[in-house]
XYZ file of C-alpha atoms in Angstrom:
581
model
C 2.499 -101.455 8.454
C 0.199 -100.517 5.610
C -3.491 -99.680 6.069
C -5.789 -100.132 3.091
C -9.382 -98.939 2.696
C -11.735 -101.647 1.453
C -14.072 -100.467 -1.339
C -17.479 -101.897 -0.399
C -19.562 -104.107 -2.671
C -21.932 -107.078 -2.284
C -19.306 -109.863 -2.281
C -20.210 -112.463 0.406
C -17.871 -114.754 2.323
C -19.009 -117.950 4.067
C -17.093 -119.343 7.025
C -16.856 -123.131 7.042
C -16.928 -123.464 10.822
C -19.326 -120.582 11.624
C -21.180 -119.201 8.562
C -21.295 -115.384 8.590
C -21.891 -112.956 5.710
C -18.951 -110.520 5.754
C -20.954 -107.601 4.350
C -23.490 -107.830 7.192
C -20.868 -107.471 9.927
C -18.123 -105.126 11.074
C -14.426 -105.964 11.204
C -11.389 -104.355 12.784
C -8.720 -104.363 10.064
C -5.302 -104.302 11.678
C -2.853 -104.922 8.866
C -2.448 -105.588 5.124
C 0.630 -107.079 3.463
C 1.566 -107.712 -0.185
C 2.227 -111.483 -0.134
C 0.432 -114.578 1.116
C 3.485 -115.759 3.023
C 3.648 -112.471 4.918
C -0.092 -112.604 5.543
C 0.062 -116.089 7.039
C 3.040 -115.144 9.214
C 1.361 -111.988 10.544
C -1.989 -113.727 11.098
C -0.245 -116.477 13.058
C 1.585 -113.897 15.174
C -1.632 -112.044 16.046
C -3.556 -115.290 16.650
C -1.032 -116.252 19.323
C -2.339 -113.436 21.548
C -5.715 -112.345 20.137
C -9.033 -114.059 19.461
C -11.089 -113.918 16.267
C -8.110 -113.361 13.927
C -8.987 -113.853 10.266
C -7.176 -113.280 6.996
C -8.664 -112.426 3.602
C -7.366 -111.661 0.154
C -8.261 -108.127 -1.045
C -9.259 -107.015 -4.568
C -5.928 -105.202 -4.866
C -4.058 -108.509 -4.473
C -2.868 -107.678 -0.930
C -3.755 -109.774 2.140
C -5.679 -108.270 5.060
C -5.579 -109.394 8.698
C -8.776 -108.506 10.559
C -10.526 -109.195 13.887
C -14.174 -110.171 13.902
C -16.853 -110.445 12.925
C -18.622 -108.064 15.326
C -21.745 -105.991 15.289
C -21.007 -102.294 14.724
C -21.130 -101.256 18.399
C -18.951 -104.105 19.624
C -16.447 -103.544 16.812
C -15.900 -99.946 17.880
C -15.523 -100.966 21.519
C -12.968 -103.619 20.545
C -11.073 -101.109 18.396
C -10.815 -98.571 21.231
C -9.876 -101.166 23.852
C -7.244 -102.926 21.767
C -5.715 -99.651 20.537
C -5.555 -98.363 24.115
C -3.847 -101.534 25.283
C -1.328 -101.357 22.444
C -2.396 -104.769 21.171
C -3.058 -103.572 17.618
C -1.513 -100.813 15.466
C -2.706 -97.274 16.093
C -4.020 -96.865 12.559
C -6.297 -99.906 12.682
C -9.850 -99.082 11.661
C -13.348 -100.497 11.231
C -14.499 -101.773 7.850
C -17.430 -103.572 6.374
C -16.152 -106.872 4.973
C -17.859 -106.574 1.605
C -14.732 -106.833 -0.522
C -12.989 -109.489 1.527
C -12.345 -112.278 -0.941
C -10.818 -115.701 -0.403
C -9.986 -116.331 3.258
C -6.530 -117.689 4.006
C -6.646 -117.767 7.817
C -7.660 -119.815 9.747
C -7.239 -122.776 7.443
C -10.625 -124.135 6.339
C -12.495 -120.935 5.487
C -14.120 -120.873 2.066
C -15.818 -118.139 0.087
C -19.546 -118.237 -0.587
C -20.769 -117.641 -4.118
C -21.780 -114.100 -4.987
C -25.525 -113.509 -4.771
C -26.908 -112.501 -8.168
C -28.487 -109.112 -8.702
C -31.780 -109.387 -10.621
C -32.018 -107.393 -13.847
C -34.146 -104.271 -14.061
C -37.549 -104.532 -15.695
C -37.252 -105.095 -19.421
C -33.507 -105.750 -19.198
C -31.856 -109.010 -20.239
C -28.434 -110.234 -19.269
C -26.201 -112.853 -20.833
C -26.598 -115.936 -18.658
C -22.982 -116.915 -19.331
C -21.687 -113.747 -17.648
C -21.715 -113.216 -13.871
C -24.113 -110.535 -12.699
C -22.445 -107.382 -11.360
C -22.619 -106.730 -7.628
C -24.706 -103.926 -6.179
C -22.428 -101.217 -4.755
C -23.244 -100.359 -1.160
C -21.360 -97.681 0.764
C -21.391 -97.781 4.547
C -19.157 -95.078 6.047
C -16.660 -96.212 8.642
C -17.184 -92.989 10.624
C -19.854 -90.365 11.026
C -19.007 -86.855 9.737
C -18.581 -85.724 13.345
C -16.132 -88.545 14.044
C -14.247 -87.787 10.807
C -13.871 -84.124 11.778
C -12.686 -85.071 15.260
C -10.104 -87.328 13.628
C -8.960 -84.470 11.394
C -8.333 -82.244 14.382
C -5.820 -84.788 15.695
C -3.700 -84.605 12.522
C -0.341 -82.857 12.673
C 0.535 -80.247 10.073
C 2.867 -82.629 8.148
C 0.024 -85.178 8.038
C -2.379 -82.571 6.665
C 0.195 -81.469 4.094
C 0.681 -85.090 3.064
C -3.046 -85.371 2.328
C -2.878 -82.227 0.190
C 0.129 -83.607 -1.679
C -1.750 -86.852 -2.359
C -4.811 -84.955 -3.605
C -2.553 -82.856 -5.801
C -0.797 -85.963 -7.139
C -4.106 -87.414 -8.322
C -5.185 -84.132 -9.940
C -7.837 -83.030 -7.434
C -5.935 -80.160 -5.802
C -3.986 -77.328 -7.414
C -3.386 -74.797 -4.613
C -0.511 -74.361 -2.170
C 0.571 -77.165 0.168
C -0.050 -75.341 3.446
C -1.757 -77.855 5.726
C -4.875 -75.693 5.944
C -8.135 -77.441 5.075
C -9.865 -74.473 3.450
C -12.541 -74.435 0.730
C -10.069 -75.502 -1.962
C -8.930 -78.540 0.006
C -12.539 -79.430 0.846
C -13.477 -79.321 -2.833
C -10.476 -81.510 -3.632
C -11.511 -84.026 -0.973
C -15.053 -84.110 -2.326
C -13.725 -84.573 -5.859
C -11.560 -87.510 -4.750
C -14.467 -89.054 -2.809
C -16.744 -88.800 -5.842
C -14.092 -90.400 -8.055
C -13.870 -93.344 -5.613
C -17.659 -93.769 -5.387
C -18.019 -92.311 -1.893
C -20.404 -89.635 -0.661
C -18.758 -86.337 -1.639
C -18.878 -84.791 1.843
C -15.542 -83.013 1.586
C -14.450 -84.557 4.900
C -12.334 -87.692 4.665
C -12.876 -90.467 7.170
C -9.945 -92.198 8.835
C -10.147 -95.099 6.386
C -10.459 -92.804 3.373
C -7.380 -90.887 4.458
C -5.530 -94.189 4.731
C -6.693 -95.276 1.284
C -5.682 -91.982 -0.318
C -2.229 -91.995 1.258
C -1.695 -95.687 0.484
C -2.519 -95.135 -3.185
C -0.171 -92.139 -3.266
C 2.714 -93.892 -1.527
C 2.377 -97.333 -3.107
C 4.631 -96.765 -6.172
C 7.293 -95.171 -3.970
C 7.045 -97.880 -1.309
C 7.496 -100.490 -4.054
C 10.983 -99.077 -4.715
C 11.994 -99.477 -1.095
C 13.717 -96.109 -0.838
C 16.095 -96.205 2.108
C 18.859 -93.897 3.194
C 22.086 -95.883 2.886
C 25.763 -95.059 3.281
C 28.223 -96.746 0.922
C 31.675 -96.618 2.560
C 33.408 -97.663 -0.675
C 32.134 -94.664 -2.656
C 31.940 -92.258 0.260
C 28.310 -91.451 -0.548
C 25.175 -91.445 1.598
C 21.768 -91.075 -0.047
C 18.330 -92.570 -0.621
C 18.612 -95.770 -2.664
C 15.856 -98.021 -4.158
C 16.901 -101.060 -2.141
C 13.812 -103.093 -3.085
C 15.029 -103.040 -6.686
C 18.845 -103.123 -6.540
C 21.639 -104.815 -4.630
C 25.396 -104.287 -4.516
C 27.138 -106.088 -7.376
C 30.730 -104.879 -7.740
C 33.160 -101.974 -7.602
C 35.184 -100.966 -10.626
C 36.628 -97.460 -10.659
C 35.071 -94.959 -10.897
C 31.768 -96.759 -10.148
C 30.223 -98.729 -7.327
C 27.537 -100.699 -9.151
C 24.188 -101.931 -7.842
C 22.394 -104.293 -10.238
C 18.700 -105.128 -10.597
C 17.168 -107.714 -8.303
C 14.012 -108.200 -10.382
C 12.640 -107.801 -13.888
C 12.416 -104.005 -13.569
C 15.995 -103.709 -14.853
C 16.729 -100.856 -12.435
C 20.420 -100.168 -11.822
C 22.264 -97.701 -9.617
C 25.830 -96.494 -10.119
C 27.607 -94.478 -7.456
C 30.320 -92.269 -8.982
C 33.438 -91.688 -6.892
C 36.900 -90.617 -8.055
C 39.594 -88.150 -7.118
C 39.825 -85.160 -9.423
C 39.086 -81.557 -10.267
C 37.074 -79.601 -12.811
C 38.896 -81.261 -15.710
C 38.003 -84.681 -14.278
C 34.363 -83.632 -13.940
C 34.198 -82.385 -17.529
C 35.945 -85.516 -18.796
C 33.399 -87.679 -16.975
C 30.610 -85.590 -18.535
C 31.879 -86.541 -22.001
C 32.598 -90.172 -21.132
C 29.173 -90.850 -19.588
C 27.500 -89.853 -22.851
C 29.296 -92.666 -24.673
C 27.719 -95.343 -22.450
C 24.719 -97.422 -23.511
C 23.018 -96.643 -20.198
C 22.863 -92.936 -21.169
C 20.690 -92.734 -24.318
C 21.660 -89.820 -26.580
C 18.231 -88.174 -26.438
C 17.439 -86.054 -23.404
C 18.474 -82.801 -21.710
C 22.059 -82.154 -20.653
C 23.364 -79.419 -18.390
C 26.967 -78.724 -17.410
C 27.825 -76.172 -14.766
C 31.327 -75.174 -13.548
C 31.098 -77.574 -10.585
C 28.381 -80.079 -11.540
C 26.469 -81.671 -14.403
C 23.262 -83.575 -15.077
C 22.496 -85.967 -17.924
C 19.024 -87.285 -18.687
C 18.865 -90.054 -21.283
C 15.551 -91.255 -22.714
C 14.850 -93.952 -25.292
C 12.086 -96.437 -26.038
C 14.007 -99.106 -24.116
C 15.437 -97.355 -21.068
C 15.869 -94.072 -19.227
C 18.617 -92.809 -16.977
C 19.532 -89.804 -14.866
C 23.117 -88.908 -13.962
C 24.152 -86.252 -11.470
C 27.745 -85.485 -10.458
C 29.545 -82.643 -8.709
C 32.874 -81.638 -7.259
C 33.196 -82.376 -3.550
C 36.432 -81.685 -1.646
C 38.904 -82.762 -4.313
C 36.735 -85.550 -5.676
C 33.973 -86.109 -8.195
C 30.928 -87.714 -6.566
C 27.575 -88.561 -8.112
C 25.145 -91.266 -9.164
C 23.366 -92.714 -12.184
C 19.931 -94.323 -11.879
C 18.837 -96.503 -14.804
C 15.321 -97.891 -15.289
C 13.382 -99.617 -18.052
C 9.803 -98.836 -17.111
C 7.980 -96.696 -14.606
C 5.600 -93.780 -14.251
C 7.592 -90.702 -15.361
C 6.057 -88.638 -12.554
C 7.112 -91.212 -9.978
C 10.644 -91.424 -11.363
C 10.992 -87.627 -11.492
C 9.979 -87.439 -7.834
C 12.352 -90.268 -6.918
C 15.240 -88.514 -8.696
C 14.434 -85.286 -6.821
C 14.438 -87.141 -3.488
C 17.703 -88.915 -4.302
C 19.397 -85.666 -5.289
C 18.121 -83.873 -2.196
C 19.444 -86.669 0.032
C 22.793 -86.969 -1.798
C 25.607 -86.451 0.732
C 29.303 -86.995 -0.151
C 31.546 -88.188 2.671
C 35.326 -88.318 2.979
C 36.053 -91.707 1.376
C 36.906 -91.922 -2.359
C 36.946 -95.064 -4.490
C 40.588 -95.788 -5.423
C 41.417 -95.363 -9.111
C 42.489 -99.024 -9.203
C 39.402 -100.364 -7.427
C 38.133 -103.567 -8.999
C 36.314 -106.503 -7.407
C 37.694 -109.943 -8.171
C 40.438 -111.008 -10.527
C 40.409 -111.369 -14.269
C 37.530 -108.968 -14.869
C 36.729 -108.530 -18.532
C 38.582 -105.681 -20.194
C 37.715 -104.337 -23.631
C 37.754 -101.104 -25.596
C 33.980 -101.658 -25.851
C 33.618 -101.510 -22.068
C 34.181 -98.821 -19.467
C 34.423 -100.237 -15.945
C 32.343 -103.173 -17.143
C 29.711 -100.917 -18.744
C 29.004 -101.219 -22.447
C 30.040 -98.247 -24.558
C 27.573 -97.121 -27.189
C 28.939 -97.711 -30.697
C 27.819 -96.225 -34.022
C 26.608 -98.415 -36.886
C 29.617 -97.217 -38.891
C 32.220 -94.476 -38.952
C 33.532 -92.666 -41.993
C 35.491 -89.455 -42.573
C 34.537 -85.918 -43.531
C 36.315 -82.568 -43.688
C 35.483 -78.956 -42.922
C 34.632 -76.836 -45.970
C 33.631 -73.517 -44.382
C 34.229 -71.490 -41.230
C 30.795 -72.290 -39.693
C 31.676 -75.971 -39.449
C 29.962 -77.409 -42.545
C 31.419 -80.819 -43.395
C 31.709 -82.637 -46.720
C 31.503 -86.422 -46.617
C 30.324 -89.400 -48.628
C 26.692 -90.492 -48.876
C 27.897 -93.905 -47.682
C 28.491 -92.339 -44.273
C 24.929 -91.076 -43.758
C 22.747 -93.678 -45.483
C 19.899 -95.051 -43.298
C 21.089 -93.319 -40.132
C 18.768 -92.358 -37.310
C 21.339 -89.824 -36.140
C 24.589 -88.465 -37.572
C 27.323 -86.919 -35.457
C 30.789 -85.509 -35.802
C 32.886 -87.569 -33.454
C 30.699 -89.222 -30.824
C 28.259 -86.532 -29.813
C 28.151 -83.398 -31.996
C 24.881 -83.623 -33.917
C 24.714 -82.621 -37.569
C 21.958 -82.459 -40.161
C 22.202 -83.507 -43.802
C 21.971 -80.237 -45.742
C 22.455 -81.513 -49.328
C 23.356 -84.695 -51.206
C 24.364 -85.750 -54.717
C 23.661 -89.468 -55.074
C 25.427 -89.728 -58.450
C 28.678 -88.302 -57.130
C 28.251 -89.747 -53.625
C 28.578 -86.343 -51.913
C 26.803 -85.254 -48.712
C 26.992 -81.875 -46.991
C 26.487 -81.804 -43.217
C 25.680 -78.781 -41.078
C 26.188 -78.852 -37.283
C 23.230 -78.226 -34.993
C 25.369 -75.576 -33.278
C 27.905 -73.478 -35.166
C 31.516 -74.657 -34.891
C 34.793 -72.838 -35.327
C 37.192 -75.285 -37.019
C 40.884 -74.532 -36.742
C 41.235 -74.682 -40.539
C 39.040 -75.470 -43.515
C 39.881 -77.213 -46.755
C 41.469 -75.241 -49.595
C 40.824 -76.800 -53.026
C 43.359 -77.011 -55.841
C 42.046 -75.146 -58.865
C 44.587 -76.452 -61.405
C 44.924 -79.854 -63.053
C 47.019 -82.209 -60.932
C 49.939 -84.004 -62.480
C 49.589 -87.736 -63.269
C 51.622 -90.076 -61.085
C 52.061 -87.307 -58.535
C 52.199 -88.301 -54.893
C 49.102 -87.723 -52.747
C 47.657 -88.765 -49.414
C 44.180 -89.459 -48.031
C 43.386 -88.268 -44.494
C 40.908 -90.673 -42.901
C 39.766 -92.442 -39.762
C 40.897 -95.809 -41.039
C 40.262 -97.515 -37.696
C 37.045 -95.807 -36.631
C 37.217 -94.398 -33.114
C 40.200 -96.534 -32.100
C 42.400 -93.505 -32.866
C 41.501 -89.911 -32.101
C 43.406 -88.438 -35.081
C 43.159 -89.259 -38.785
C 45.679 -91.494 -40.512
C 47.503 -90.416 -43.677
C 47.525 -93.135 -46.355
C 49.932 -92.349 -49.179
C 49.482 -93.220 -52.860
C 49.648 -91.764 -56.353
C 47.263 -90.252 -58.885
C 46.744 -93.064 -61.425
C 44.300 -91.319 -63.793
C 42.289 -88.087 -64.123
C 39.178 -90.094 -65.047
C 37.241 -93.066 -63.773
C 37.454 -96.523 -65.303
C 34.522 -95.698 -67.590
C 35.970 -92.343 -68.534
C 34.001 -90.343 -65.906
C 35.218 -86.735 -66.078
C 34.360 -85.916 -62.436
C 36.295 -88.830 -60.933
C 39.976 -89.494 -60.463
C 41.509 -92.944 -60.059
C 43.992 -93.429 -57.269
C 46.651 -96.042 -56.683
C 46.129 -96.292 -52.950
C 45.134 -98.960 -50.392
C 42.287 -97.241 -48.525
C 40.178 -98.605 -45.672
C 36.352 -98.270 -45.452
C 36.713 -95.696 -42.655
C 38.745 -93.443 -45.002
C 35.742 -92.880 -47.316
C 34.724 -89.225 -47.321
C 38.213 -88.077 -46.414
C 40.124 -85.321 -48.243
C 42.654 -86.310 -50.911
C 45.649 -84.007 -50.418
C 48.560 -83.177 -52.655
C 52.012 -82.658 -51.166
C 51.318 -78.965 -50.478
C 48.146 -79.732 -48.525
C 45.688 -78.602 -51.230
C 42.563 -80.781 -51.583
C 42.403 -82.630 -54.915
C 39.099 -84.340 -54.148
C 37.126 -86.546 -51.748
C 37.635 -90.306 -51.446
C 34.548 -92.268 -52.458
C 33.317 -95.434 -50.759
C 34.745 -98.811 -51.788
C 31.604 -99.698 -53.770
C 31.895 -96.717 -56.095
C 33.880 -98.432 -58.847
C 31.042 -100.698 -59.999
C 29.909 -104.272 -59.320
C 33.294 -105.791 -60.098
C 35.766 -106.710 -57.395
C 38.671 -104.385 -58.028
C 42.242 -104.748 -56.827
C 42.742 -103.535 -53.274
C 44.938 -100.650 -54.376
C 42.294 -99.125 -56.711
C 40.328 -96.219 -55.222
C 38.335 -93.313 -56.648
C 37.909 -89.696 -55.669
C 35.401 -87.035 -56.686
C 37.582 -84.265 -58.147
C 37.707 -80.712 -56.852
C 35.785 -79.034 -59.765
C 32.777 -81.353 -59.154
C 32.988 -80.658 -55.424
C 33.155 -76.896 -56.033
C 29.976 -77.029 -58.134
C 28.172 -79.085 -55.477
C 29.164 -76.705 -52.679
C 28.227 -73.630 -54.726
C 24.772 -75.093 -55.386
C 24.422 -75.585 -51.617
C 25.208 -71.901 -50.980
C 28.848 -72.234 -49.965
C 31.933 -70.630 -51.474
C 34.754 -73.204 -51.505
C 38.157 -71.806 -50.650
C 40.816 -71.994 -53.383
C 44.355 -73.055 -52.530
C 47.246 -70.779 -53.386
C 50.343 -72.154 -55.085
C 52.656 -73.544 -52.453
C 55.704 -75.751 -52.129
C 55.498 -79.273 -50.749
C 55.331 -79.454 -46.968
C 57.007 -81.877 -44.592
C 55.049 -85.068 -43.710
C 54.539 -83.920 -40.137
C 53.061 -80.600 -41.337
C 50.742 -82.480 -43.699
C 49.651 -84.671 -40.801
C 48.949 -81.567 -38.708
C 46.833 -80.076 -41.522
C 44.927 -83.343 -41.848
C 44.178 -83.356 -38.090
C 42.809 -79.803 -38.346
C 40.417 -80.318 -41.269
C 39.407 -84.010 -41.106
C 36.672 -85.207 -38.717
C 35.120 -88.565 -37.948
C 31.501 -88.924 -39.105
C 29.423 -91.391 -37.073
C 26.159 -93.029 -38.118
C 23.826 -94.174 -35.300
C 20.643 -96.206 -35.273
């Protein structure tokens, strides 16, 4: 049952059967509900056992059920008698009916037109616009009655009032349930903001209005403590916004029931610390966890907050008796303060139980399976992926400008952020520096001599994007020490490269870097044979790196290595470069 304070004004209502001006009479308001259907049902239920039941639409859009009209003395007597008999809710209260709008119960009531307020002397008003009502405040209780009502409040009820005052910015002291000078000033401030007399003592109806306004956004979510036996989790859930949809390991998924787009995932799987850390990495690849936002990983738990212009999400997971349990809440819009409080309440209520979702859990048959989906959830994909390679011990990476053009964010792999430190548009070179220093296993060593024509070489690249976790070696030969137009800083290769290989190191048989593979559009506007590729040679790369403040490492003379050793070297120095919107 929700009690709402009616802000008084000069709106008049006319009863068809018995004309009465609502603002001239007193009413006992017993209930308010959010929909007309609920209002009609509740009014009908009360009318079956009480007289004088009426229903009105409120300015807030809710629907009030009230008894009356009475004169002030009779209204109070009715309130006391009906409360004492248990016929009406205990928080019913007396109101002036000034803001009652269209009646909906009994059928046949109609609203009277608003009486105009004459303009002040010398003032003119546009005749096409309705005249504003005159605000009239009639307190529902005397100050003595309000103070007597306060004395009946429990400590939690007094603390709730302080929390509400604090929420709306009127109170900044401790929540202690003591109505001292600070709380009185806060009450007076709230009263003044609502157009009431700033007495510093809230009446029963004002307390109801304040608490209703404070609780309304939380009540709209329908937070209820629920136990999900599939996931083995008990916690507060926003059941007015979500409903169970399906189970697909490791998630029990609750989808949105309205346009809010809110979703809830319960996380449940057997595992240990390695499982927890693996889930931490996997969750960050999902579209429902935007890349921006704080992350925190502890030895036995983690939190992920994702924020974008389109959606927000909060993920919490922890180890619990040989299992990983947690939840993800996703929402598209909402007051950040409300959502922060909701997340806090959900985390505080989070209670793992013994059950664990089986690793093979999946509702229904023939569920869609794809490398772009994880348990039916879309995995976030970059705009494009290219290759780069480590060129110094701090983790600086050389790649092609094709990899980083028009990117909102650039990462190594899926989630290690890097910044563009230097570029050379003519050569197609880009130098990337990680946001946090890395310690690569090995860095590239560049050949300082002139390579031999027709010698065998290989390009290390992520030919298939993120489909494979290690680079692929594509073998070919050195066709020319110059480009097709005689460019001195390019080498032509006889090699069938893929777009994802661009930016990768070109290695000779000893593992020394001869150059960097350029993008497929680097040879000009002509359509070249598929086996023609170009690489920026090592002297041009050395000059570029030196200008950027790095000292490229020179390779020492060495014998050819076995293919498996070359593949191991490639895995150590090559890295996937991802471009994101």
